[in-house]
Short mmCIF file of C-alpha atoms and ligand atoms in Angstrom, two decimals:
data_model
loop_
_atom_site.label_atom_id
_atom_site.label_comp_id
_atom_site.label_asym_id
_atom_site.label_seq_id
_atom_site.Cartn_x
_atom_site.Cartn_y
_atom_site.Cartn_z
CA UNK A 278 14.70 -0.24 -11.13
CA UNK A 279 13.04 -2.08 -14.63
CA UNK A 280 11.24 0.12 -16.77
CA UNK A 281 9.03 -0.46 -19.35
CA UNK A 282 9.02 1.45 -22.73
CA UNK A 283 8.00 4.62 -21.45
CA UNK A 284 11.63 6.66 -20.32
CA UNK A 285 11.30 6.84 -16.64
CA UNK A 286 8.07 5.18 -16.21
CA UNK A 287 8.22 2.54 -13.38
CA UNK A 288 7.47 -1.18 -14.18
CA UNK A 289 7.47 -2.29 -10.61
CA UNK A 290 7.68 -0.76 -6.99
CA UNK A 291 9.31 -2.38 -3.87
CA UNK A 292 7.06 -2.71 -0.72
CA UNK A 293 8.61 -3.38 2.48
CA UNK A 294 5.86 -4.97 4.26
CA UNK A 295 5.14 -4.54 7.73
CA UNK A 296 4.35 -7.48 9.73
CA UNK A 297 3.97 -8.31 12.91
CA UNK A 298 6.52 -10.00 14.20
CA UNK A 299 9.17 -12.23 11.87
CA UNK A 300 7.18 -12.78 8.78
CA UNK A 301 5.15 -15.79 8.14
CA UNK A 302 5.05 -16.78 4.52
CA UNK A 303 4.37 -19.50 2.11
CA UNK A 304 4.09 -19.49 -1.63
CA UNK A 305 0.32 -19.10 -2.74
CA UNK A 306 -1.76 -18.44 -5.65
CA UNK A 307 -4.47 -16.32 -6.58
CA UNK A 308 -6.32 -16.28 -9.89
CA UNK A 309 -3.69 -15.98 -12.65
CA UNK A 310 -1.30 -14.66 -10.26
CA UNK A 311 1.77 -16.05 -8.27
CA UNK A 312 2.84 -15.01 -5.12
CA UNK A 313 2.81 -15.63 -1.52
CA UNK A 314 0.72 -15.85 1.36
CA UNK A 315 1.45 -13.63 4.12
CA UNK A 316 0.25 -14.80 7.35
CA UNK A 317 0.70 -11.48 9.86
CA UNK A 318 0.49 -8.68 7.76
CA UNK A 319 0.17 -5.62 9.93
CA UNK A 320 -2.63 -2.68 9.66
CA UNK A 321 -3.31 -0.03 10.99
CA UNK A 322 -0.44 0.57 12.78
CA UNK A 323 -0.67 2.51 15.77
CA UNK A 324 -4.62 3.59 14.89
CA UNK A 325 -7.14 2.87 15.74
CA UNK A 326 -8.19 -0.06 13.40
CA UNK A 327 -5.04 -1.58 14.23
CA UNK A 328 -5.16 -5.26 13.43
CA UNK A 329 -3.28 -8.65 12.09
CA UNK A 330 -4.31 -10.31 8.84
CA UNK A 331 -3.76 -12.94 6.18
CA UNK A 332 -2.85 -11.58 2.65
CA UNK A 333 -1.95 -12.78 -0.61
CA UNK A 334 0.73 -10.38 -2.22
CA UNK A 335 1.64 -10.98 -5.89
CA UNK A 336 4.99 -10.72 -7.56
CA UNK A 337 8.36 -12.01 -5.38
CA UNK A 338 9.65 -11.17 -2.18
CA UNK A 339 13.59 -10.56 -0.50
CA UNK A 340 14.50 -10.49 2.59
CA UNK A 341 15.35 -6.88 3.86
CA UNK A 342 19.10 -6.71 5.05
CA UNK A 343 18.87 -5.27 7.99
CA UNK A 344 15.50 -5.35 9.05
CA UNK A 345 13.80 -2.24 9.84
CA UNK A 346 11.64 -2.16 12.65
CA UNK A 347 8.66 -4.33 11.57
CA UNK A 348 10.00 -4.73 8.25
CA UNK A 349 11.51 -7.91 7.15
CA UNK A 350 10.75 -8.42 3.93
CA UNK A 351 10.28 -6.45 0.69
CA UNK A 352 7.87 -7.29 -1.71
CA UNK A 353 8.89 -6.62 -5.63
CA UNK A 354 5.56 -5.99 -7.49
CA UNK A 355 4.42 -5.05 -11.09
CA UNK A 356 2.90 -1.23 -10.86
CA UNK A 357 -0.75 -2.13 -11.73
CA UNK A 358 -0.92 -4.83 -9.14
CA UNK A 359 0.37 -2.62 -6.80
CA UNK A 360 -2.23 -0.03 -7.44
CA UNK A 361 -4.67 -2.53 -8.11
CA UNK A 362 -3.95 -3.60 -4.25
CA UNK A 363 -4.15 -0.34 -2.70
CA UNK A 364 -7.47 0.51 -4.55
CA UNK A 365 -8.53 -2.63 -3.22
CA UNK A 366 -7.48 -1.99 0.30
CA UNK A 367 -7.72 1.75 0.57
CA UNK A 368 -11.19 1.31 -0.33
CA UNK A 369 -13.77 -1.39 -1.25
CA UNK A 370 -12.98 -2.71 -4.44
CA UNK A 371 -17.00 -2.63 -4.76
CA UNK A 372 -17.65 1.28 -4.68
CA UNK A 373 -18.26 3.06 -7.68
CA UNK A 374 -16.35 2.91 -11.27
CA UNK A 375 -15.78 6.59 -11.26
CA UNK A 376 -14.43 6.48 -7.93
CA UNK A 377 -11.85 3.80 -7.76
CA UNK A 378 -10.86 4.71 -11.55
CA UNK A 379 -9.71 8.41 -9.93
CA UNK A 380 -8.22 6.54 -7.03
CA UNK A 381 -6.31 4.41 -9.29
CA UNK A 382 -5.06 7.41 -10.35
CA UNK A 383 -3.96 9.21 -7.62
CA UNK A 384 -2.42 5.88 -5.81
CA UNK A 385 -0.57 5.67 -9.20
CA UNK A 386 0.85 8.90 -9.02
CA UNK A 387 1.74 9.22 -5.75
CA UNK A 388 3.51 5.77 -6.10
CA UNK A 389 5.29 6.94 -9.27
CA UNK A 390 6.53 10.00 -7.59
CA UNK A 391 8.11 8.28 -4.72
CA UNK A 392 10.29 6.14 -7.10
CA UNK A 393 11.01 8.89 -9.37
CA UNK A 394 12.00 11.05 -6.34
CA UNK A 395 13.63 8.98 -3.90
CA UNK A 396 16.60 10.23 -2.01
CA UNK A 397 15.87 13.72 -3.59
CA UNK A 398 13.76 15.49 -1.37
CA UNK A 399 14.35 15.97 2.47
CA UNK A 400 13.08 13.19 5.07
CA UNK A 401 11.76 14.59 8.10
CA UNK A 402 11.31 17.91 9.53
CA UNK A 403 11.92 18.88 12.75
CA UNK A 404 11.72 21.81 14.41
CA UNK A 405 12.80 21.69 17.94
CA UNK A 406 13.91 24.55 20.98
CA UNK A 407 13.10 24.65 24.28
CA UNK A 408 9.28 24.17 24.84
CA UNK A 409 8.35 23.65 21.30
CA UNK A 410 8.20 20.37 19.14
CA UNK A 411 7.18 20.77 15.85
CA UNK A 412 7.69 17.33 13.41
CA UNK A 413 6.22 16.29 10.03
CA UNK A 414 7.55 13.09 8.57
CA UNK A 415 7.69 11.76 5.00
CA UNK A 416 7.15 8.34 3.27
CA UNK A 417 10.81 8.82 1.59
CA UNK A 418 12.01 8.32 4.84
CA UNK A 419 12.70 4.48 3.81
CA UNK A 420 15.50 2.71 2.40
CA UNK A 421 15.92 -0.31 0.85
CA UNK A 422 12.14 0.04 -0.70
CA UNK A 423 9.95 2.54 -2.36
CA UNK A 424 6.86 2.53 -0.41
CA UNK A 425 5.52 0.43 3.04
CA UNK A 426 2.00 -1.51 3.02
CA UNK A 427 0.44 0.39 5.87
CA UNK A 428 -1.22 4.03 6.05
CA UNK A 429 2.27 5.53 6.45
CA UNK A 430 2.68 5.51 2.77
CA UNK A 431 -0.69 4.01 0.82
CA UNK A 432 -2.25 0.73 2.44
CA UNK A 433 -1.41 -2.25 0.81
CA UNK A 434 -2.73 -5.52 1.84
CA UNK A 435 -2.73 -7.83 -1.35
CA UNK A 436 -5.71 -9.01 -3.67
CA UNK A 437 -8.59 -9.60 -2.19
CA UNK A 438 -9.51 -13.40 -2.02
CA UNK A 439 -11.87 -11.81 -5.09
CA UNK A 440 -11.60 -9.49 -6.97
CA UNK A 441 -14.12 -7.01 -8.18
CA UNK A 442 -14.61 -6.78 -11.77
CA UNK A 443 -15.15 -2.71 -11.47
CA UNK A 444 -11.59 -2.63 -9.43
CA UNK A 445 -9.91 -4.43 -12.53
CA UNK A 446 -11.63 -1.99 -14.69
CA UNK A 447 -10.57 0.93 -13.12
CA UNK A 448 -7.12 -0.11 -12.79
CA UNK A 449 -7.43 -1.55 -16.41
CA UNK A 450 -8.90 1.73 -18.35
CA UNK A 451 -6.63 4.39 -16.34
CA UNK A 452 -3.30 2.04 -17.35
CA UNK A 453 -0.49 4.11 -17.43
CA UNK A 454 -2.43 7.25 -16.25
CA UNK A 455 -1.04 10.15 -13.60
CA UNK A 456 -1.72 13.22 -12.30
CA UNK A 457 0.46 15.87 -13.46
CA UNK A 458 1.18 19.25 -12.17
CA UNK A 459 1.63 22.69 -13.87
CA UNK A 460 4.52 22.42 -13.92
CA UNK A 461 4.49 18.66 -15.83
CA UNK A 462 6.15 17.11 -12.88
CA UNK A 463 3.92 14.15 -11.71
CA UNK A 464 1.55 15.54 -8.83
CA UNK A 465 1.86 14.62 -5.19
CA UNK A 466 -1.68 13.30 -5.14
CA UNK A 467 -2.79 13.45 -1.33
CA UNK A 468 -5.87 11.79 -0.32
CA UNK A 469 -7.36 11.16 3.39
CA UNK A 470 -10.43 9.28 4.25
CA UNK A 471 -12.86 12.41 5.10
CA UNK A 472 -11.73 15.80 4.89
CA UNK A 473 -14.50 17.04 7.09
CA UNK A 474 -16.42 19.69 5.10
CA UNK A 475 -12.89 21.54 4.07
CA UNK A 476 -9.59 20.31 2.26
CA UNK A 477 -6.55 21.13 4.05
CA UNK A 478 -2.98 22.92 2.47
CA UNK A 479 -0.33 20.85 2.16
CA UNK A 480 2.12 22.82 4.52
CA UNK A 481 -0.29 22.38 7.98
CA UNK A 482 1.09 18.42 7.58
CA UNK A 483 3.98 17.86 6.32
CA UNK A 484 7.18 20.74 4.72
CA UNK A 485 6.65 24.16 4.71
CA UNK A 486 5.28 24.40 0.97
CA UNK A 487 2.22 24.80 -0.92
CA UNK A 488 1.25 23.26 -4.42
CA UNK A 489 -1.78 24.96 -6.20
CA UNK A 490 -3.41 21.80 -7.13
CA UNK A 491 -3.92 21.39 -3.31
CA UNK A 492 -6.06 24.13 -2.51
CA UNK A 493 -8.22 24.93 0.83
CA UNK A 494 -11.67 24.40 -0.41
CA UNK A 495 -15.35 23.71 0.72
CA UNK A 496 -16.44 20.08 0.42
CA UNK A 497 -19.92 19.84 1.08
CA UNK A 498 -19.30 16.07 -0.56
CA UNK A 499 -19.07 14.41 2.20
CA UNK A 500 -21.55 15.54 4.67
CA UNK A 501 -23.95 12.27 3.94
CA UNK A 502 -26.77 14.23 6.22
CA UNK A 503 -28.83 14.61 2.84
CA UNK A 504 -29.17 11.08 2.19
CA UNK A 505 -31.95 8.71 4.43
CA UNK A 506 -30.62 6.69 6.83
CA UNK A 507 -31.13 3.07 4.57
CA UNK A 508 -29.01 5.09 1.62
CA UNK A 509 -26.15 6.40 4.07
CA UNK A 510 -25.64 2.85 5.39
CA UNK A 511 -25.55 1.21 1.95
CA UNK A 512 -23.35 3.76 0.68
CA UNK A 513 -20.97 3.27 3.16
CA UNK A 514 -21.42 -0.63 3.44
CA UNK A 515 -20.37 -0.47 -0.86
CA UNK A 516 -17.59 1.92 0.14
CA UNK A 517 -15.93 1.43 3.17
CA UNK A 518 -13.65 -1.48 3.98
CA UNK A 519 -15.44 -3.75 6.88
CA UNK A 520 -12.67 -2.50 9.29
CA UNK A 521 -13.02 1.13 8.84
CA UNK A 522 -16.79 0.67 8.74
CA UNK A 523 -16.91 0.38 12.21
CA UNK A 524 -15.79 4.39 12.67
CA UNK A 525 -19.15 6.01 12.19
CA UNK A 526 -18.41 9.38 13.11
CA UNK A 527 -16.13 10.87 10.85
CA UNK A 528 -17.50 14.42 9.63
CA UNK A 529 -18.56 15.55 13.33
CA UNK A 530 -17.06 13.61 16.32
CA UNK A 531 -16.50 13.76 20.11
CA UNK A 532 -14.02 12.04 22.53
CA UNK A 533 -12.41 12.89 25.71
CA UNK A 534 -8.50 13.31 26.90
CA UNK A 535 -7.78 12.42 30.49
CA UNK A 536 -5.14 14.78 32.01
CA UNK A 537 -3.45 12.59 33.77
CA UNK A 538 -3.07 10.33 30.65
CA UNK A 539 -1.91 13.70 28.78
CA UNK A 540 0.46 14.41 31.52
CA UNK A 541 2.48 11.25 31.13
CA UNK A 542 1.92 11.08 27.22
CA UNK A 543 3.77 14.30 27.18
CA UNK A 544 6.56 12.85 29.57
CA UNK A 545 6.86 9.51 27.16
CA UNK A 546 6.71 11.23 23.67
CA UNK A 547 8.39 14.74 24.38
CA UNK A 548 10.54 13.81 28.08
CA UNK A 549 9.35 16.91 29.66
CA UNK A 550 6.88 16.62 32.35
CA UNK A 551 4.80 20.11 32.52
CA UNK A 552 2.92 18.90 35.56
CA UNK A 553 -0.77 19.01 35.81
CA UNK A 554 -2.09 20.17 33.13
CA UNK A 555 -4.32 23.19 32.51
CA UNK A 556 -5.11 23.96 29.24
CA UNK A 557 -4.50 23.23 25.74
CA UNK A 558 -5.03 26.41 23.25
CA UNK A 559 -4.26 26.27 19.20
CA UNK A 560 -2.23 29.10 18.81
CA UNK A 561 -2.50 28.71 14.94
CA UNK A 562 -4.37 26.53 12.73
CA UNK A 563 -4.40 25.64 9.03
CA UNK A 564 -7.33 26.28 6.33
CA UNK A 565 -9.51 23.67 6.90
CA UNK A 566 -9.84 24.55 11.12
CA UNK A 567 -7.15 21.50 11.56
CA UNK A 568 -4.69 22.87 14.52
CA UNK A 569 -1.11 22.90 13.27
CA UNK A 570 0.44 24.43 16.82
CA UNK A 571 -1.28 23.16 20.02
CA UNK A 572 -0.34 24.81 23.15
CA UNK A 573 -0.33 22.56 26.27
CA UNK A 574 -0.11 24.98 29.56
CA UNK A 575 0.84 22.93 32.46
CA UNK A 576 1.48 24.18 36.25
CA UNK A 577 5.49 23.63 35.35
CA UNK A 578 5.88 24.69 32.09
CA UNK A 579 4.53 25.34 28.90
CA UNK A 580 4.64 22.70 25.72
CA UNK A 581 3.90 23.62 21.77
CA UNK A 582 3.43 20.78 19.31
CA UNK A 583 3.40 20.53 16.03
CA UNK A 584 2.09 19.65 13.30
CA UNK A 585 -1.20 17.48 12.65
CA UNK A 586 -0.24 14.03 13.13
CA UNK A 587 2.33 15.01 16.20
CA UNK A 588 -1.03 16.58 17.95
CA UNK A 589 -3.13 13.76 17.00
CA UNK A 590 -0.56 11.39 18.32
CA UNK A 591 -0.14 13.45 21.46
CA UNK A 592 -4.16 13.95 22.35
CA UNK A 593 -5.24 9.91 21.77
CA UNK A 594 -3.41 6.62 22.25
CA UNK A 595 -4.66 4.97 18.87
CA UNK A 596 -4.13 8.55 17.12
CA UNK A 597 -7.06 10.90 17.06
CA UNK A 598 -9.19 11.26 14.15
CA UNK A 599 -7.71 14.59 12.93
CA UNK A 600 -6.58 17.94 14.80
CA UNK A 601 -9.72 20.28 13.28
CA UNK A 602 -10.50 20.05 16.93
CA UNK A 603 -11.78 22.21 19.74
CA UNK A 604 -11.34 21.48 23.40
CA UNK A 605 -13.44 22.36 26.41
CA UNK A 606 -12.01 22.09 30.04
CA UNK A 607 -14.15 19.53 32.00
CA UNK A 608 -11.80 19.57 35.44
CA UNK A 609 -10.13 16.11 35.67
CA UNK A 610 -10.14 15.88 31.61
CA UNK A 611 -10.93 17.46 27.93
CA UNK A 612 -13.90 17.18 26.18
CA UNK A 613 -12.66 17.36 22.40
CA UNK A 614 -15.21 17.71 19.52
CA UNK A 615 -13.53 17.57 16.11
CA UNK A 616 -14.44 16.87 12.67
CA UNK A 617 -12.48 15.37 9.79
CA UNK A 618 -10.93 11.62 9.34
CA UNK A 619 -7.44 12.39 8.08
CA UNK A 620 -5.10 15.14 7.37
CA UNK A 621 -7.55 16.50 4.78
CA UNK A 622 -5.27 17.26 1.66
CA UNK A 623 -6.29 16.46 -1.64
CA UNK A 624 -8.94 14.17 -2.14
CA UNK A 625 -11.10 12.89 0.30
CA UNK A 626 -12.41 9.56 -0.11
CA UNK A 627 -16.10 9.71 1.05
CA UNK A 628 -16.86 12.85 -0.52
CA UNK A 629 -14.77 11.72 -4.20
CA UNK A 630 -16.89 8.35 -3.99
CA UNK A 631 -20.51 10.24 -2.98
CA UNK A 632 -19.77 12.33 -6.11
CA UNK A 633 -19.33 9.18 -8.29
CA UNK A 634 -22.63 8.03 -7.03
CA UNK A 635 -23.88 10.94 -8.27
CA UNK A 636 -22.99 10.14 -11.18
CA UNK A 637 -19.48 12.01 -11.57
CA UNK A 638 -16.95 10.55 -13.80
CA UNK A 639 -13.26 10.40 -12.48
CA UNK A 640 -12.15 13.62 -14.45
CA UNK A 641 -14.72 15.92 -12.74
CA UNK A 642 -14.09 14.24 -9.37
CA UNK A 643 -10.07 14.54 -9.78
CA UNK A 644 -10.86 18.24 -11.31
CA UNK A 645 -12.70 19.04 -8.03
CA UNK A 646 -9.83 17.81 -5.72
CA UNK A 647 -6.94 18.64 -7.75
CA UNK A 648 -7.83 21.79 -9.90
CA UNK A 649 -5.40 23.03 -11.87
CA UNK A 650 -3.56 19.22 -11.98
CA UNK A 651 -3.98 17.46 -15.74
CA UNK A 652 -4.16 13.67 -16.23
CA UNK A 653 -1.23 12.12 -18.34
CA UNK A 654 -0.70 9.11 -19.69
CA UNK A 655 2.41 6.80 -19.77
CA UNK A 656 0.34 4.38 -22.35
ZN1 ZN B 867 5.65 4.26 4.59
ZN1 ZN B 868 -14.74 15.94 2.27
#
């Protein structure tokens, strides 16, 4: 991998893009920059804003040797586009300086980390023995490039046909910029869309191990109940991407789980069929309220899973909001009332952007998420 002048400072990240279907590409321009035109770029996969759309990515592209799954191609790009992207597509590049200048930060770190890391730390976790199923994956589980363009890793859907001048700025002013841990290693910057009124430890999601900078803590932030109904919707509208704008409960929600759908989820995505079902019980939870072992009695047998995506994955087709869930038995199905967009660790996007309108630069917001963490900068 190229480096600048900085010893082990990343000049460029490889992004295997995720398309759907074989790739359909043609070289493109955007502004100053050249690149290429993807046709079929692939969001949301498997949630459920899951959709197809045109992007332009800059920097060059190589075919990926053998493809993996949806992933054909891998798309070389400099660093600050990259983040520039995500910021971009994470996020509207039109919500607040202070706000996209901390998540330029954090989607830098998190991106530098995976490239100085990779092939270090372990993949995947899985715990499994008979009637439990307890998994946790990890963006390091790909080869052949750094990071993918969907939520797996950081979403990453090219420049906008226009870009922002604040989302240049941001990127611009924090050049070079990371997170950094105690310890002076470069942070592992989590972030989720809406961490529902508490942040969540690091350990209920993915391996067994807590960082200090990722602490359980209140975040009243992002409960928008304060503002008037004209100011909620045009904070959101400057916010929120138009695809995620359409999911407008995301502190408090409510949904329902058919057991008969459960019943042959469980068959599909665990091969064990516990019958009809009876209950479903969180026999522990992590510190935000977000389940991290769900119990699923059936009349033939009895099924644990594990941890927060597996049970959101389980309970919905399109992946449920998050697992800080409780569920009440309404006979032929369960009526689930949850709270939370996300896994909850780290920052949380509507609550770090609310404080920005509030007129919080991106040191007190990152200081609020990540306390303890220091910024650092490769410049
Ligand atoms: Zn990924
Ligand atoms: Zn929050």
């Amino acid at each position: 991998m190229a480096s600048d002048n900085n010893v082990g400072y990343p000049a460029q990240i490889a992004v295997g893009l995720i398309t759907d279907g074989l790739p359909e590409i043609q070289t493109a321009r955007c502004g100053e920059s050249e690149g290429f035109l993807v046709s079929n770029l692939l969001i949301g996969d498997g949630f459920h804003w899951q959709q197809c759309r045109e992007a332009f990515v800059p920097g060059s592209l190589h075919h990926l040797s053998p493809p993996q799954g949806n992933i054909h191609v891998v798309n070389m790009v400099d660093i600050e586009d990259y983040v520039l992207s995500v910021i971009s597509s994470e996020m509207n590049p039109s919500a607040p300086l202070e706000f996209l200048k901390a998540h330029a930060i954090i989607s830098r770190s998190w991106a530098v980390r995976k490239i100085m890391e990779k092939g270090e730390s372990e993949v995947k976790g899985r715990i499994h023995a008979d009637g439990i199923s307890v998994d946790w994956e990890e963006s390091d589980s790909h080869h052949g490039f750094d990071v993918c363009s969907d939520d797996h890793c950081q979403r990453y859907q090219g420049f906008p046909a226009r870009i922002p001048e604040q989302a240049r700025e941001a990127v611009e002013s924090t050049r070079g910029m990371v997170l950094t841990a105690p310890d002076n290693s470069v942070a592992d910057a989590r972030f989720s869309k809406c961490c529902g009124g508490r942040t969540e430890r690091f350990s209920s999601c993915w391996a067994d191990a807590d960082m200090t900078y990722l602490p359980v803590k209140e975040d009243s932030w992002c409960d928008l109940s304060d503002l008037t109904e004209t100011e909620r919707v045009g904070f959101l509208d400057t916010c929120l991407r138009n695809f995620d704008r359409k999911t407008e409960d995301f502190l408090t929600w409510s949904t329902t789980v058919d057991k008969v759908w459960l019943r042959d989820n469980i068959i599909a995505r665990h091969g064990v069929d516990l019958g009809e079902i009876i209950s479903l019980e969180a026999l522990e939870r992590g510190g935000s309220g977000r389940i991290t072992r769900l119990m699923i009695r059936g009349r033939r047998g009895v099924l644990t899973v594990g941890k927060e995506l597996a049970i959101r994955r389980l309970l919905a087709r399109d992946c449920l909001r998050s697992s800080w869930l409780d569920a009440e038995d309404c006979g032929d199905h369960f009526r689930i009332t949850g709270r939370g967009w996300g896994h909850g660790v780290g920052l949380c996007q509507i609550g770090a952007a609310r404080m920005a309108r509030e007129g919080y630069d991106f040191k007190s917001i990152l200081e609020f998420y990540y306390p303890g963490a220091t910024i650092r900068s490769f410049g």
